[in-house]
């Protein structure tokens, strides 16, 4: 009996151990597969909200730019209206500026925008204008709402500022004060000129030789004489002008330079009128 139990003629059955090892490996493989699926699910769950947050942020920035442009354009419109109104009233009314801004943007547009308070959220009370100079400053202050109210973030404060000048009409031709006509004078000149391109102001410098200066004449028929500043001794090459009466040995001579000033004719007292353009 004992010999029959351990007889080598009876084979050992390994099917149970093989099934056990296969089932264990299968379970491990399924476990690893489930872990990989779980990691992908976690990554997707973290990425999708970030993607939508980036899209919302981009749309919010675009809306802020649109609101900024609309307020800027409406402030320009309000500035034009204020410039015309101050010509009559001599004062700037911030409430009128605010109404013009709301009108230019559109009340319905403001109610649907991210501006806190809609049309009532626009504040132009800081707008001012100087009665003495007629120069004014328009201020439009407003707040924009944060689309995702998290962490207690308050609305963002924004402000647009613009300088304007009160419209004072125009000066009709023929009604100007002739005593304030602009004339042109030189630093050491004795006359004033009405034409900036007068030939006496345009030197038209020419180069010539010393030996021929005695035969040359200017446009008025006068002769040329040596310059008191630069002509010292004999010089080979000299410089003359069409309407001057001096010849020079150096281009840097002060007699060949013209510093022209534009002044009212009332300030040209003591100077005579130019014989060419002052008549």
PDB file of N, CA and C in Angstrom, residues 105-153:
ATOM      1  N   UNK A 105     -21.642 105.139 -25.368  1.00  0.00           N
ATOM      2  CA  UNK A 105     -21.437 103.692 -25.232  1.00  0.00           C
ATOM      3  C   UNK A 105     -22.738 102.937 -25.496  1.00  0.00           C
ATOM      4  N   UNK A 106     -23.831 103.454 -24.952  1.00  0.00           N
ATOM      5  CA  UNK A 106     -25.110 102.751 -25.040  1.00  0.00           C
ATOM      6  C   UNK A 106     -25.491 102.190 -23.687  1.00  0.00           C
ATOM      7  N   UNK A 107     -26.643 102.612 -23.172  1.00  0.00           N
ATOM      8  CA  UNK A 107     -27.043 102.162 -21.841  1.00  0.00           C
ATOM      9  C   UNK A 107     -27.247 100.656 -21.795  1.00  0.00           C
ATOM     10  N   UNK A 108     -27.851 100.090 -22.840  1.00  0.00           N
ATOM     11  CA  UNK A 108     -28.068  98.640 -22.875  1.00  0.00           C
ATOM     12  C   UNK A 108     -26.748  97.888 -22.907  1.00  0.00           C
ATOM     13  N   UNK A 109     -25.797  98.380 -23.670  1.00  0.00           N
ATOM     14  CA  UNK A 109     -24.476  97.749 -23.745  1.00  0.00           C
ATOM     15  C   UNK A 109     -23.792  97.770 -22.385  1.00  0.00           C
ATOM     16  N   UNK A 110     -23.914  98.865 -21.658  1.00  0.00           N
ATOM     17  CA  UNK A 110     -23.272  98.968 -20.350  1.00  0.00           C
ATOM     18  C   UNK A 110     -23.927  98.045 -19.336  1.00  0.00           C
ATOM     19  N   UNK A 111     -25.251  97.870 -19.424  1.00  0.00           N
ATOM     20  CA  UNK A 111     -25.934  96.991 -18.482  1.00  0.00           C
ATOM     21  C   UNK A 111     -25.523  95.544 -18.681  1.00  0.00           C
ATOM     22  N   UNK A 112     -25.175  95.153 -19.906  1.00  0.00           N
ATOM     23  CA  UNK A 112     -24.782  93.771 -20.186  1.00  0.00           C
ATOM     24  C   UNK A 112     -23.281  93.547 -20.112  1.00  0.00           C
ATOM     25  N   UNK A 113     -22.520  94.606 -19.835  1.00  0.00           N
ATOM     26  CA  UNK A 113     -21.058  94.508 -19.816  1.00  0.00           C
ATOM     27  C   UNK A 113     -20.578  94.111 -18.422  1.00  0.00           C
ATOM     28  N   UNK A 114     -19.238  94.044 -18.283  1.00  0.00           N
ATOM     29  CA  UNK A 114     -18.636  93.691 -16.998  1.00  0.00           C
ATOM     30  C   UNK A 114     -18.421  94.914 -16.124  1.00  0.00           C
ATOM     31  N   UNK A 115     -18.952  96.077 -16.518  1.00  0.00           N
ATOM     32  CA  UNK A 115     -18.848  97.281 -15.699  1.00  0.00           C
ATOM     33  C   UNK A 115     -19.756  97.120 -14.493  1.00  0.00           C
ATOM     34  N   UNK A 116     -19.190  97.267 -13.298  1.00  0.00           N
ATOM     35  CA  UNK A 116     -19.973  97.121 -12.078  1.00  0.00           C
ATOM     36  C   UNK A 116     -20.991  98.252 -11.985  1.00  0.00           C
ATOM     37  N   UNK A 117     -22.255  97.895 -11.826  1.00  0.00           N
ATOM     38  CA  UNK A 117     -23.303  98.896 -11.741  1.00  0.00           C
ATOM     39  C   UNK A 117     -23.890  99.305 -13.064  1.00  0.00           C
ATOM     40  N   UNK A 118     -23.336  98.824 -14.173  1.00  0.00           N
ATOM     41  CA  UNK A 118     -23.863  99.172 -15.489  1.00  0.00           C
ATOM     42  C   UNK A 118     -23.701 100.648 -15.808  1.00  0.00           C
ATOM     43  N   UNK A 119     -24.751 101.258 -16.310  1.00  0.00           N
ATOM     44  CA  UNK A 119     -24.692 102.670 -16.696  1.00  0.00           C
ATOM     45  C   UNK A 119     -24.534 103.583 -15.492  1.00  0.00           C
ATOM     46  N   UNK A 120     -24.988 103.146 -14.328  1.00  0.00           N
ATOM     47  CA  UNK A 120     -24.841 103.968 -13.120  1.00  0.00           C
ATOM     48  C   UNK A 120     -23.465 103.820 -12.487  1.00  0.00           C
ATOM     49  N   UNK A 121     -22.635 102.922 -13.027  1.00  0.00           N
ATOM     50  CA  UNK A 121     -21.300 102.733 -12.475  1.00  0.00           C
ATOM     51  C   UNK A 121     -20.249 103.645 -13.057  1.00  0.00           C
ATOM     52  N   UNK A 122     -20.641 104.537 -13.992  1.00  0.00           N
ATOM     53  CA  UNK A 122     -19.699 105.474 -14.587  1.00  0.00           C
ATOM     54  C   UNK A 122     -19.671 106.756 -13.763  1.00  0.00           C
ATOM     55  N   UNK A 123     -18.485 107.185 -13.360  1.00  0.00           N
ATOM     56  CA  UNK A 123     -18.319 108.366 -12.512  1.00  0.00           C
ATOM     57  C   UNK A 123     -17.402 109.360 -13.203  1.00  0.00           C
ATOM     58  N   UNK A 124     -17.930 110.540 -13.551  1.00  0.00           N
ATOM     59  CA  UNK A 124     -17.140 111.609 -14.190  1.00  0.00           C
ATOM     60  C   UNK A 124     -17.094 112.858 -13.329  1.00  0.00           C
ATOM     61  N   UNK A 125     -17.283 112.703 -12.023  1.00  0.00           N
ATOM     62  CA  UNK A 125     -17.349 113.863 -11.131  1.00  0.00           C
ATOM     63  C   UNK A 125     -16.020 114.588 -10.986  1.00  0.00           C
ATOM     64  N   UNK A 126     -14.910 113.930 -11.348  1.00  0.00           N
ATOM     65  CA  UNK A 126     -13.595 114.572 -11.215  1.00  0.00           C
ATOM     66  C   UNK A 126     -13.226 115.409 -12.431  1.00  0.00           C
ATOM     67  N   UNK A 127     -14.132 115.568 -13.389  1.00  0.00           N
ATOM     68  CA  UNK A 127     -13.840 116.367 -14.590  1.00  0.00           C
ATOM     69  C   UNK A 127     -13.860 117.848 -14.229  1.00  0.00           C
ATOM     70  N   UNK A 128     -12.861 118.587 -14.726  1.00  0.00           N
ATOM     71  CA  UNK A 128     -12.723 119.999 -14.402  1.00  0.00           C
ATOM     72  C   UNK A 128     -12.274 120.773 -15.626  1.00  0.00           C
ATOM     73  N   UNK A 129     -12.512 122.100 -15.623  1.00  0.00           N
ATOM     74  CA  UNK A 129     -12.024 122.989 -16.674  1.00  0.00           C
ATOM     75  C   UNK A 129     -11.666 124.334 -16.056  1.00  0.00           C
ATOM     76  N   UNK A 130     -10.530 124.887 -16.489  1.00  0.00           N
ATOM     77  CA  UNK A 130     -10.098 126.196 -16.017  1.00  0.00           C
ATOM     78  C   UNK A 130     -10.817 127.294 -16.782  1.00  0.00           C
ATOM     79  N   UNK A 131     -11.446 128.195 -16.047  1.00  0.00           N
ATOM     80  CA  UNK A 131     -12.136 129.313 -16.690  1.00  0.00           C
ATOM     81  C   UNK A 131     -11.137 130.283 -17.297  1.00  0.00           C
ATOM     82  N   UNK A 132      -9.956 130.373 -16.720  1.00  0.00           N
ATOM     83  CA  UNK A 132      -8.953 131.325 -17.185  1.00  0.00           C
ATOM     84  C   UNK A 132      -8.287 130.868 -18.479  1.00  0.00           C
ATOM     85  N   UNK A 133      -7.895 129.590 -18.548  1.00  0.00           N
ATOM     86  CA  UNK A 133      -7.178 129.092 -19.727  1.00  0.00           C
ATOM     87  C   UNK A 133      -8.081 128.352 -20.716  1.00  0.00           C
ATOM     88  N   UNK A 134      -9.244 127.885 -20.269  1.00  0.00           N
ATOM     89  CA  UNK A 134     -10.118 127.118 -21.144  1.00  0.00           C
ATOM     90  C   UNK A 134      -9.652 125.694 -21.381  1.00  0.00           C
ATOM     91  N   UNK A 135      -8.672 125.231 -20.604  1.00  0.00           N
ATOM     92  CA  UNK A 135      -8.160 123.862 -20.725  1.00  0.00           C
ATOM     93  C   UNK A 135      -8.816 123.011 -19.644  1.00  0.00           C
ATOM     94  N   UNK A 136      -9.383 121.891 -20.055  1.00  0.00           N
ATOM     95  CA  UNK A 136     -10.081 121.021 -19.119  1.00  0.00           C
ATOM     96  C   UNK A 136      -9.547 119.604 -19.130  1.00  0.00           C
ATOM     97  N   UNK A 137      -9.889 118.877 -18.077  1.00  0.00           N
ATOM     98  CA  UNK A 137      -9.512 117.474 -17.941  1.00  0.00           C
ATOM     99  C   UNK A 137     -10.769 116.654 -17.697  1.00  0.00           C
ATOM    100  N   UNK A 138     -11.009 115.669 -18.541  1.00  0.00           N
ATOM    101  CA  UNK A 138     -12.143 114.769 -18.385  1.00  0.00           C
ATOM    102  C   UNK A 138     -11.667 113.483 -17.736  1.00  0.00           C
ATOM    103  N   UNK A 139     -12.370 113.050 -16.693  1.00  0.00           N
ATOM    104  CA  UNK A 139     -12.042 111.817 -15.984  1.00  0.00           C
ATOM    105  C   UNK A 139     -13.258 110.908 -15.963  1.00  0.00           C
ATOM    106  N   UNK A 140     -13.092 109.697 -16.402  1.00  0.00           N
ATOM    107  CA  UNK A 140     -14.150 108.684 -16.356  1.00  0.00           C
ATOM    108  C   UNK A 140     -13.641 107.506 -15.528  1.00  0.00           C
ATOM    109  N   UNK A 141     -14.249 107.297 -14.376  1.00  0.00           N
ATOM    110  CA  UNK A 141     -13.847 106.222 -13.479  1.00  0.00           C
ATOM    111  C   UNK A 141     -14.952 105.170 -13.421  1.00  0.00           C
ATOM    112  N   UNK A 142     -14.553 103.901 -13.414  1.00  0.00           N
ATOM    113  CA  UNK A 142     -15.501 102.798 -13.354  1.00  0.00           C
ATOM    114  C   UNK A 142     -14.792 101.568 -12.808  1.00  0.00           C
ATOM    115  N   UNK A 143     -15.566 100.529 -12.506  1.00  0.00           N
ATOM    116  CA  UNK A 143     -15.030  99.279 -11.998  1.00  0.00           C
ATOM    117  C   UNK A 143     -15.520  98.131 -12.870  1.00  0.00           C
ATOM    118  N   UNK A 144     -14.652  97.155 -13.071  1.00  0.00           N
ATOM    119  CA  UNK A 144     -15.015  95.969 -13.846  1.00  0.00           C
ATOM    120  C   UNK A 144     -15.088  94.773 -12.907  1.00  0.00           C
ATOM    121  N   UNK A 145     -16.093  93.949 -13.111  1.00  0.00           N
ATOM    122  CA  UNK A 145     -16.328  92.800 -12.244  1.00  0.00           C
ATOM    123  C   UNK A 145     -15.432  91.625 -12.646  1.00  0.00           C
ATOM    124  N   UNK A 146     -15.015  90.858 -11.632  1.00  0.00           N
ATOM    125  CA  UNK A 146     -14.264  89.625 -11.878  1.00  0.00           C
ATOM    126  C   UNK A 146     -15.263  88.519 -12.206  1.00  0.00           C
ATOM    127  N   UNK A 147     -15.083  87.797 -13.331  1.00  0.00           N
ATOM    128  CA  UNK A 147     -16.087  86.810 -13.737  1.00  0.00           C
ATOM    129  C   UNK A 147     -16.208  85.628 -12.775  1.00  0.00           C
ATOM    130  N   UNK A 148     -15.115  85.279 -12.063  1.00  0.00           N
ATOM    131  CA  UNK A 148     -15.145  84.159 -11.119  1.00  0.00           C
ATOM    132  C   UNK A 148     -14.935  84.717  -9.719  1.00  0.00           C
ATOM    133  N   UNK A 149     -15.992  84.888  -8.941  1.00  0.00           N
ATOM    134  CA  UNK A 149     -15.856  85.499  -7.612  1.00  0.00           C
ATOM    135  C   UNK A 149     -15.278  84.530  -6.595  1.00  0.00           C
ATOM    136  N   UNK A 150     -13.953  84.371  -6.641  1.00  0.00           N
ATOM    137  CA  UNK A 150     -13.290  83.479  -5.696  1.00  0.00           C
ATOM    138  C   UNK A 150     -12.296  84.287  -4.877  1.00  0.00           C
ATOM    139  N   UNK A 151     -12.000  83.794  -3.699  1.00  0.00           N
ATOM    140  CA  UNK A 151     -11.031  84.390  -2.787  1.00  0.00           C
ATOM    141  C   UNK A 151     -11.399  85.831  -2.417  1.00  0.00           C
ATOM    142  N   UNK A 152     -12.639  86.215  -2.601  1.00  0.00           N
ATOM    143  CA  UNK A 152     -13.073  87.550  -2.205  1.00  0.00           C
ATOM    144  C   UNK A 152     -12.427  88.672  -2.995  1.00  0.00           C
ATOM    145  N   UNK A 153     -12.109  88.457  -4.285  1.00  0.00           N
ATOM    146  CA  UNK A 153     -11.472  89.479  -5.112  1.00  0.00           C
ATOM    147  C   UNK A 153     -12.489  90.562  -5.443  1.00  0.00           C
TER     148      UNK A 153
END
